């Protein structure tokens, strides 16, 4: 058992419909991992092959009876479904099995609610929870809304207390959603102002994207330790699903004085609830504004191709389709007969814990981000000595010579820097 006296795990049954989806077995494995991440213990799994769910009960009649017997045999009080269920399916399954029914969407929302740390993430998750709860006010489903961080909190489920009470609850939820949207908009405006300032400074940016627990935060931390302005400012990392929900941005300074911003974003998972994807658009705005996406893939997982497809689909859903991307096949150290670090164009085989892998990654990012760099010869009058000081601090100066007319410097510049210093450039 994986439980202790303080936090005993809830025993649950998993159920799922196999609609001849080649990814079904993987999705059920993933559902088990999500369930474990939510402090639950999977004691058994029940599946059925069907072209489509039964409208009233999800499973067919015979399989529902089998589920009822399994609930009694294993003495469980909760069943977790691999799909998002309708209110009537939840109500009918609960009535026939005597167990609480938690669908995949509610499970993921529950996990997100327990992991959110920043005000923005908490608001985004609370809004997604309320949007999920709204059409389910008539059911007896026990979605855990006690972890909500703002608004009224608590569950709004109405259990036979009359139509007036139901409509009151509906208006309360709609009002809460409206207030949350307003606060999110205010936070988004502040974030947009910060991004506009960075755009004016012409600072390049890279966004880490990919499946949850692929190693994005590990890369962030290793690069911050090497090149970060504040090398103690690492992000939380753990071998767990959705360890990172907030987007963290760190400024990295490379040895040649080139600078870029690296952002770590929320990880993806298959069947990520639509409301949650929509709610996290603000968090993922860093990825949408990036110069380069760095997709991190758990190469050691046999389902890594399905994970990559999920990442592509999720990025498309939030409107990110045409940004340059470098793909890192990570955790190569866990594999047999795989040579690393290896690079083919914009595809890398690496281990985040390997120094040579980090060297190769940084070289690849440098080539991708700063392909437009050129060396210029500048002649700066002695009266503009502050320009010389700035270049020595912020640019890659390859040579300096003091002439009668001023300081002659050979400097590698971006187009934006060159435009700003055009009056000093010698043809």
Short mmCIF file of C-alpha atoms in Angstrom, two decimals:
data_model
loop_
_atom_site.label_atom_id
_atom_site.label_comp_id
_atom_site.label_asym_id
_atom_site.label_seq_id
_atom_site.Cartn_x
_atom_site.Cartn_y
_atom_site.Cartn_z
CA UNK A 1 0.00 0.00 0.00
CA UNK A 2 1.05 3.60 -0.66
CA UNK A 3 -0.74 5.22 2.20
CA UNK A 4 0.06 6.58 5.59
CA UNK A 5 -1.94 7.41 8.65
CA UNK A 6 -2.08 11.14 7.91
CA UNK A 7 -3.09 10.95 4.22
CA UNK A 8 -4.61 7.54 3.43
CA UNK A 9 -5.17 7.05 -0.29
CA UNK A 10 -8.74 6.54 -1.51
CA UNK A 11 -9.24 3.16 -3.20
CA UNK A 12 -10.77 3.57 -6.68
CA UNK A 13 -11.84 1.57 -9.72
CA UNK A 14 -10.93 2.81 -13.21
CA UNK A 15 -13.34 2.45 -16.12
CA UNK A 16 -12.92 3.21 -19.81
CA UNK A 17 -14.44 2.63 -23.25
CA UNK A 18 -12.26 1.18 -25.98
CA UNK A 19 -13.51 2.61 -29.29
CA UNK A 20 -10.74 0.94 -31.31
CA UNK A 21 -8.45 3.84 -30.50
CA UNK A 22 -4.81 2.67 -30.86
CA UNK A 23 -3.94 4.96 -27.92
CA UNK A 24 -6.56 3.48 -25.59
CA UNK A 25 -4.19 1.32 -23.52
CA UNK A 26 -1.84 4.28 -23.11
CA UNK A 27 -4.71 6.56 -22.08
CA UNK A 28 -5.77 4.09 -19.40
CA UNK A 29 -2.18 3.91 -18.14
CA UNK A 30 -2.11 7.68 -18.08
CA UNK A 31 -5.44 7.74 -16.20
CA UNK A 32 -3.91 5.46 -13.57
CA UNK A 33 -0.94 7.84 -13.26
CA UNK A 34 -3.27 10.83 -12.91
CA UNK A 35 -5.25 8.97 -10.26
CA UNK A 36 -2.09 8.18 -8.31
CA UNK A 37 -1.08 11.85 -8.63
CA UNK A 38 -4.35 12.74 -6.92
CA UNK A 39 -3.55 10.58 -3.89
CA UNK A 40 -5.77 7.66 -4.95
CA UNK A 41 -5.02 3.93 -5.09
CA UNK A 42 -6.14 2.01 -8.18
CA UNK A 43 -7.40 -1.43 -7.11
CA UNK A 44 -8.92 -2.61 -10.40
CA UNK A 45 -9.72 -1.55 -13.96
CA UNK A 46 -12.83 -2.33 -15.99
CA UNK A 47 -13.08 -1.64 -19.74
CA UNK A 48 -15.54 -2.34 -22.55
CA UNK A 49 -15.28 -2.28 -26.34
CA UNK A 50 -18.01 -0.02 -27.75
CA UNK A 51 -18.25 2.28 -30.77
CA UNK A 52 -19.80 4.99 -28.62
CA UNK A 53 -20.81 5.50 -24.98
CA UNK A 54 -24.31 4.47 -23.91
CA UNK A 55 -26.16 7.77 -23.49
CA UNK A 56 -27.65 6.92 -20.11
CA UNK A 57 -24.94 4.88 -18.39
CA UNK A 58 -21.67 5.14 -20.41
CA UNK A 59 -21.21 1.34 -20.21
CA UNK A 60 -23.68 -1.20 -21.58
CA UNK A 61 -26.22 -2.81 -19.24
CA UNK A 62 -24.23 -5.97 -18.60
CA UNK A 63 -21.00 -4.09 -17.96
CA UNK A 64 -22.76 -1.73 -15.53
CA UNK A 65 -23.87 -4.79 -13.57
CA UNK A 66 -20.27 -6.04 -13.62
CA UNK A 67 -19.10 -2.65 -12.38
CA UNK A 68 -21.65 -2.78 -9.54
CA UNK A 69 -20.30 -6.19 -8.48
CA UNK A 70 -16.68 -4.96 -8.72
CA UNK A 71 -17.47 -1.94 -6.51
CA UNK A 72 -18.95 -4.28 -3.89
CA UNK A 73 -16.15 -6.83 -4.15
CA UNK A 74 -13.33 -4.29 -3.80
CA UNK A 75 -15.30 -2.20 -1.28
CA UNK A 76 -14.50 1.05 -3.09
CA UNK A 77 -16.43 4.29 -2.78
CA UNK A 78 -15.21 5.98 -5.98
CA UNK A 79 -15.01 5.13 -9.68
CA UNK A 80 -12.85 7.17 -12.08
CA UNK A 81 -13.85 7.30 -15.77
CA UNK A 82 -11.46 7.86 -18.68
CA UNK A 83 -13.86 10.26 -20.46
CA UNK A 84 -15.81 13.36 -19.56
CA UNK A 85 -19.26 12.11 -18.61
CA UNK A 86 -22.62 13.81 -18.98
CA UNK A 87 -24.58 14.77 -15.86
CA UNK A 88 -27.10 11.99 -16.52
CA UNK A 89 -24.38 9.36 -16.96
CA UNK A 90 -22.84 10.37 -13.63
CA UNK A 91 -26.23 10.38 -11.88
CA UNK A 92 -27.26 6.99 -13.26
CA UNK A 93 -23.93 5.28 -12.58
CA UNK A 94 -23.89 6.59 -9.02
CA UNK A 95 -27.45 5.34 -8.48
CA UNK A 96 -26.67 1.86 -9.81
CA UNK A 97 -23.24 1.32 -8.24
CA UNK A 98 -23.57 3.21 -4.97
CA UNK A 99 -20.14 4.80 -5.60
CA UNK A 100 -19.17 8.38 -6.39
CA UNK A 101 -18.23 8.87 -10.04
CA UNK A 102 -15.29 11.11 -10.96
CA UNK A 103 -14.65 11.66 -14.66
CA UNK A 104 -11.31 12.46 -16.28
CA UNK A 105 -12.01 16.19 -16.52
CA UNK A 106 -12.91 16.54 -12.83
CA UNK A 107 -9.83 14.49 -11.90
CA UNK A 108 -7.46 16.78 -13.83
CA UNK A 109 -9.14 19.87 -12.42
CA UNK A 110 -8.70 18.42 -8.94
CA UNK A 111 -4.98 17.89 -9.51
CA UNK A 112 -4.52 21.37 -10.92
CA UNK A 113 -6.38 22.88 -7.96
CA UNK A 114 -4.02 21.20 -5.49
CA UNK A 115 -0.88 22.33 -7.37
CA UNK A 116 -1.66 25.97 -8.22
CA UNK A 117 0.54 28.48 -6.39
CA UNK A 118 0.22 31.86 -8.11
CA UNK A 119 -2.92 33.98 -8.07
CA UNK A 120 -3.30 33.70 -11.87
CA UNK A 121 -3.10 29.89 -11.87
CA UNK A 122 -5.54 29.68 -8.98
CA UNK A 123 -8.03 31.92 -10.77
CA UNK A 124 -7.70 30.02 -14.05
CA UNK A 125 -8.38 26.70 -12.35
CA UNK A 126 -11.26 28.06 -10.28
CA UNK A 127 -12.91 29.38 -13.44
CA UNK A 128 -12.50 26.03 -15.21
CA UNK A 129 -13.96 24.22 -12.18
CA UNK A 130 -16.99 26.50 -12.07
CA UNK A 131 -17.55 26.15 -15.83
CA UNK A 132 -17.43 22.38 -15.40
CA UNK A 133 -19.81 22.50 -12.43
CA UNK A 134 -22.40 24.78 -14.05
CA UNK A 135 -24.23 22.17 -16.21
CA UNK A 136 -23.95 19.59 -13.40
CA UNK A 137 -25.96 21.40 -10.75
CA UNK A 138 -28.73 18.81 -11.05
CA UNK A 139 -26.44 15.82 -10.41
CA UNK A 140 -25.32 14.36 -7.12
CA UNK A 141 -21.69 14.35 -8.22
CA UNK A 142 -19.27 15.34 -5.51
CA UNK A 143 -16.66 17.44 -7.32
CA UNK A 144 -14.15 18.71 -4.77
CA UNK A 145 -14.44 22.48 -5.05
CA UNK A 146 -13.23 23.07 -1.51
CA UNK A 147 -9.72 23.62 -2.90
CA UNK A 148 -10.81 26.69 -4.84
CA UNK A 149 -8.77 29.70 -3.92
CA UNK A 150 -11.02 32.68 -4.45
CA UNK A 151 -14.64 33.69 -4.81
CA UNK A 152 -17.08 31.79 -2.64
CA UNK A 153 -15.39 28.38 -2.77
CA UNK A 154 -17.30 25.26 -1.77
CA UNK A 155 -19.64 23.10 -3.84
CA UNK A 156 -22.80 24.51 -5.37
CA UNK A 157 -24.42 21.13 -6.04
CA UNK A 158 -28.16 21.25 -5.37
CA UNK A 159 -29.74 18.01 -4.19
CA UNK A 160 -33.49 18.37 -4.55
CA UNK A 161 -33.81 21.72 -2.83
CA UNK A 162 -36.12 23.15 -5.50
CA UNK A 163 -35.90 25.01 -8.79
CA UNK A 164 -35.54 28.42 -7.12
CA UNK A 165 -32.49 27.27 -5.20
CA UNK A 166 -31.06 25.75 -8.39
CA UNK A 167 -31.41 29.01 -10.30
CA UNK A 168 -29.91 30.94 -7.39
CA UNK A 169 -26.90 28.65 -7.42
CA UNK A 170 -26.59 29.02 -11.18
CA UNK A 171 -26.56 32.81 -10.91
CA UNK A 172 -23.98 32.64 -8.10
CA UNK A 173 -21.65 30.57 -10.28
CA UNK A 174 -22.15 32.79 -13.33
CA UNK A 175 -21.41 35.86 -11.18
CA UNK A 176 -18.26 34.23 -9.82
CA UNK A 177 -17.08 33.36 -13.33
CA UNK A 178 -17.64 36.95 -14.41
CA UNK A 179 -15.63 38.32 -11.48
CA UNK A 180 -12.80 35.84 -12.05
CA UNK A 181 -12.61 36.76 -15.75
CA UNK A 182 -12.31 40.41 -14.77
CA UNK A 183 -9.42 39.74 -12.38
CA UNK A 184 -7.67 37.50 -14.93
CA UNK A 185 -7.98 40.28 -17.53
CA UNK A 186 -6.29 42.72 -15.13
CA UNK A 187 -3.41 40.30 -14.50
CA UNK A 188 -3.12 39.63 -18.25
CA UNK A 189 -2.82 43.37 -18.89
CA UNK A 190 0.13 43.60 -16.48
CA UNK A 191 1.79 40.60 -18.15
CA UNK A 192 1.26 42.12 -21.61
CA UNK A 193 2.90 45.36 -20.46
CA UNK A 194 5.93 43.38 -19.26
CA UNK A 195 6.14 41.57 -22.61
CA UNK A 196 5.87 44.88 -24.51
CA UNK A 197 8.78 46.25 -22.47
CA UNK A 198 10.85 43.17 -23.29
CA UNK A 199 9.94 43.52 -26.98
CA UNK A 200 11.26 47.10 -26.94
CA UNK A 201 14.49 45.81 -25.44
CA UNK A 202 14.66 43.29 -28.33
CA UNK A 203 15.41 40.43 -25.94
CA UNK A 204 15.04 37.02 -27.58
CA UNK A 205 12.85 34.44 -25.86
CA UNK A 206 12.59 30.65 -25.70
CA UNK A 207 9.59 28.75 -24.30
CA UNK A 208 9.81 25.22 -22.95
CA UNK A 209 6.77 23.17 -24.00
CA UNK A 210 5.83 19.52 -23.90
CA UNK A 211 4.20 16.75 -21.97
CA UNK A 212 3.95 16.90 -18.21
CA UNK A 213 6.94 15.32 -16.45
CA UNK A 214 9.11 15.28 -19.60
CA UNK A 215 11.90 17.27 -17.94
CA UNK A 216 11.18 20.91 -18.83
CA UNK A 217 11.77 22.24 -15.32
CA UNK A 218 15.02 20.27 -15.06
CA UNK A 219 16.36 22.01 -18.18
CA UNK A 220 15.19 25.35 -16.83
CA UNK A 221 17.03 24.81 -13.55
CA UNK A 222 20.24 23.49 -15.10
CA UNK A 223 20.44 26.46 -17.48
CA UNK A 224 19.63 28.94 -14.70
CA UNK A 225 22.44 27.48 -12.58
CA UNK A 226 24.84 28.01 -15.50
CA UNK A 227 23.73 31.28 -17.01
CA UNK A 228 21.03 32.83 -14.84
CA UNK A 229 21.28 36.40 -13.57
CA UNK A 230 20.14 34.99 -10.24
CA UNK A 231 21.50 31.46 -10.12
CA UNK A 232 19.51 30.66 -6.98
CA UNK A 233 16.22 31.41 -8.74
CA UNK A 234 15.40 27.88 -9.84
CA UNK A 235 11.86 26.51 -10.29
CA UNK A 236 10.15 23.60 -8.56
CA UNK A 237 10.85 20.24 -10.18
CA UNK A 238 9.75 16.76 -9.21
CA UNK A 239 9.10 13.37 -10.80
CA UNK A 240 5.35 13.92 -10.81
CA UNK A 241 2.56 14.97 -13.16
CA UNK A 242 1.88 18.72 -13.33
CA UNK A 243 4.68 19.69 -10.96
CA UNK A 244 4.72 23.09 -12.73
CA UNK A 245 1.50 25.01 -13.42
CA UNK A 246 2.83 28.55 -13.47
CA UNK A 247 4.89 30.04 -16.26
CA UNK A 248 8.30 31.01 -14.89
CA UNK A 249 10.56 33.36 -16.87
CA UNK A 250 14.31 33.61 -16.27
CA UNK A 251 16.93 35.79 -17.98
CA UNK A 252 20.04 33.93 -19.16
CA UNK A 253 23.35 35.58 -20.05
CA UNK A 254 25.62 33.57 -22.34
CA UNK A 255 29.43 33.86 -22.27
CA UNK A 256 29.47 36.03 -25.43
CA UNK A 257 27.11 38.53 -23.70
CA UNK A 258 24.08 37.46 -25.75
CA UNK A 259 20.96 37.37 -23.60
CA UNK A 260 17.65 35.56 -23.89
CA UNK A 261 14.61 34.79 -21.73
CA UNK A 262 13.68 31.18 -20.97
CA UNK A 263 10.13 30.37 -19.86
CA UNK A 264 8.87 27.12 -18.35
CA UNK A 265 5.19 26.44 -19.11
CA UNK A 266 2.50 24.10 -17.82
CA UNK A 267 2.85 20.54 -19.08
CA UNK A 268 0.30 18.93 -21.37
CA UNK A 269 -1.61 15.66 -21.08
CA UNK A 270 -3.98 13.86 -23.46
CA UNK A 271 -7.65 14.85 -23.25
CA UNK A 272 -6.75 18.04 -21.38
CA UNK A 273 -10.13 19.60 -20.52
CA UNK A 274 -11.16 22.25 -23.03
CA UNK A 275 -12.15 24.72 -20.31
CA UNK A 276 -8.74 24.29 -18.73
CA UNK A 277 -6.91 24.88 -22.02
CA UNK A 278 -9.00 28.01 -22.56
CA UNK A 279 -8.36 29.19 -19.01
CA UNK A 280 -4.60 28.73 -19.39
CA UNK A 281 -4.30 30.78 -22.58
CA UNK A 282 -2.91 33.64 -20.51
CA UNK A 283 -0.31 31.40 -18.88
CA UNK A 284 0.71 30.02 -22.28
CA UNK A 285 0.99 33.49 -23.81
CA UNK A 286 4.73 33.31 -23.12
CA UNK A 287 4.92 30.39 -25.54
CA UNK A 288 2.87 32.23 -28.16
CA UNK A 289 5.28 35.20 -28.02
CA UNK A 290 8.48 33.16 -28.08
CA UNK A 291 11.10 33.34 -30.83
CA UNK A 292 11.75 29.61 -30.46
CA UNK A 293 9.82 26.76 -28.86
CA UNK A 294 11.85 24.09 -27.10
CA UNK A 295 9.78 20.91 -27.05
CA UNK A 296 11.02 18.45 -24.42
CA UNK A 297 10.07 14.80 -24.97
CA UNK A 298 10.51 11.88 -22.57
CA UNK A 299 12.37 9.63 -25.02
CA UNK A 300 12.44 6.80 -22.47
CA UNK A 301 8.65 6.52 -22.43
CA UNK A 302 7.36 4.01 -25.01
CA UNK A 303 4.41 6.34 -25.68
CA UNK A 304 6.55 9.38 -26.50
CA UNK A 305 5.12 9.71 -30.03
CA UNK A 306 1.59 9.97 -28.64
CA UNK A 307 2.86 12.58 -26.18
CA UNK A 308 4.32 14.59 -29.06
CA UNK A 309 0.99 14.43 -30.88
CA UNK A 310 -0.77 15.70 -27.76
CA UNK A 311 1.69 18.61 -27.53
CA UNK A 312 1.11 19.51 -31.20
CA UNK A 313 -2.68 19.36 -30.79
CA UNK A 314 -2.66 21.45 -27.60
CA UNK A 315 -0.42 24.11 -29.14
CA UNK A 316 -2.74 24.22 -32.16
CA UNK A 317 -5.75 24.62 -29.87
CA UNK A 318 -4.23 27.73 -28.28
CA UNK A 319 -3.26 29.12 -31.69
CA UNK A 320 0.46 28.26 -31.83
CA UNK A 321 1.17 26.62 -35.18
CA UNK A 322 4.08 28.25 -36.98
CA UNK A 323 6.80 29.12 -34.47
CA UNK A 324 10.32 27.70 -34.97
CA UNK A 325 10.82 24.64 -32.79
CA UNK A 326 13.76 22.65 -31.45
CA UNK A 327 12.83 19.14 -30.29
CA UNK A 328 14.78 17.60 -27.42
CA UNK A 329 14.46 13.84 -26.94
CA UNK A 330 15.25 13.84 -23.23
CA UNK A 331 16.17 11.15 -20.67
CA UNK A 332 18.43 9.32 -23.14
CA UNK A 333 20.49 8.26 -20.11
CA UNK A 334 17.65 5.91 -19.17
CA UNK A 335 17.86 4.05 -22.49
CA UNK A 336 20.07 1.20 -23.65
CA UNK A 337 22.25 1.59 -26.77
CA UNK A 338 21.22 5.21 -27.37
CA UNK A 339 24.11 7.55 -28.06
CA UNK A 340 23.88 11.08 -26.67
CA UNK A 341 24.32 13.96 -27.01
CA UNK A 342 23.41 13.81 -30.70
CA UNK A 343 22.09 16.50 -33.01
CA UNK A 344 20.41 16.45 -36.42
CA UNK A 345 19.35 19.95 -37.50
CA UNK A 346 16.74 21.04 -34.91
CA UNK A 347 16.40 17.61 -33.28
CA UNK A 348 18.53 16.68 -30.26
CA UNK A 349 18.97 13.49 -28.23
CA UNK A 350 20.04 14.57 -24.74
CA UNK A 351 19.95 14.06 -21.01
CA UNK A 352 19.19 17.11 -18.88
CA UNK A 353 21.61 15.77 -16.26
CA UNK A 354 24.55 15.57 -18.70
CA UNK A 355 26.92 18.54 -19.05
CA UNK A 356 27.75 17.80 -22.71
CA UNK A 357 24.03 17.66 -23.51
CA UNK A 358 23.53 21.12 -22.02
CA UNK A 359 26.48 22.42 -24.06
CA UNK A 360 24.90 21.09 -27.26
CA UNK A 361 21.52 22.53 -26.35
CA UNK A 362 22.93 26.00 -25.69
CA UNK A 363 24.93 25.92 -28.95
CA UNK A 364 21.78 24.96 -30.85
CA UNK A 365 19.72 27.68 -29.19
CA UNK A 366 22.44 30.24 -29.88
CA UNK A 367 22.49 29.38 -33.59
CA UNK A 368 18.70 29.50 -33.80
CA UNK A 369 18.21 32.70 -31.82
CA UNK A 370 21.14 34.73 -33.05
CA UNK A 371 21.42 33.70 -36.69
CA UNK A 372 21.00 37.37 -37.64
CA UNK A 373 24.10 38.51 -35.75
CA UNK A 374 26.76 40.36 -37.74
CA UNK A 375 30.12 41.85 -36.89
CA UNK A 376 30.35 45.63 -37.31
CA UNK A 377 33.18 48.11 -36.99
CA UNK A 378 32.20 51.11 -34.87
CA UNK A 379 34.06 54.37 -34.33
CA UNK A 380 32.82 56.00 -31.15
CA UNK A 381 33.94 59.56 -30.23
CA UNK A 382 35.58 59.88 -26.83
CA UNK A 383 32.70 62.18 -25.85
CA UNK A 384 30.34 59.16 -26.09
CA UNK A 385 32.28 57.03 -23.68
CA UNK A 386 29.07 55.65 -22.15
CA UNK A 387 28.41 53.79 -25.42
CA UNK A 388 31.77 52.05 -25.13
CA UNK A 389 30.95 51.05 -21.57
CA UNK A 390 27.51 49.70 -22.60
CA UNK A 391 29.01 47.64 -25.42
CA UNK A 392 31.63 46.16 -23.12
CA UNK A 393 28.88 45.18 -20.68
CA UNK A 394 26.15 44.04 -23.05
CA UNK A 395 27.69 42.97 -26.38
CA UNK A 396 30.33 40.63 -27.77
CA UNK A 397 33.32 42.92 -28.43
CA UNK A 398 35.96 41.14 -30.52
CA UNK A 399 38.55 43.95 -30.63
CA UNK A 400 39.14 47.49 -29.35
CA UNK A 401 41.59 50.10 -30.71
CA UNK A 402 42.07 53.69 -29.57
CA UNK A 403 42.48 56.14 -32.47
CA UNK A 404 42.81 59.92 -32.59
CA UNK A 405 39.14 60.25 -33.58
CA UNK A 406 37.80 57.94 -30.88
CA UNK A 407 37.47 54.29 -29.90
CA UNK A 408 37.27 51.80 -32.75
CA UNK A 409 35.51 48.57 -31.79
CA UNK A 410 34.61 45.42 -33.66
CA UNK A 411 31.34 44.21 -32.16
CA UNK A 412 28.82 41.46 -32.93
CA UNK A 413 25.35 43.04 -32.98
CA UNK A 414 21.73 42.10 -33.60
CA UNK A 415 19.84 44.09 -36.29
CA UNK A 416 18.08 46.09 -33.54
CA UNK A 417 21.40 46.97 -31.88
CA UNK A 418 22.94 47.86 -35.24
CA UNK A 419 20.03 50.16 -36.04
CA UNK A 420 20.40 51.94 -32.69
CA UNK A 421 24.16 52.40 -33.22
CA UNK A 422 23.97 53.21 -36.93
CA UNK A 423 25.68 56.63 -36.52
CA UNK A 424 28.86 54.92 -35.27
CA UNK A 425 29.06 52.13 -37.87
CA UNK A 426 31.87 52.40 -40.41
CA UNK A 427 31.25 51.09 -43.90
#
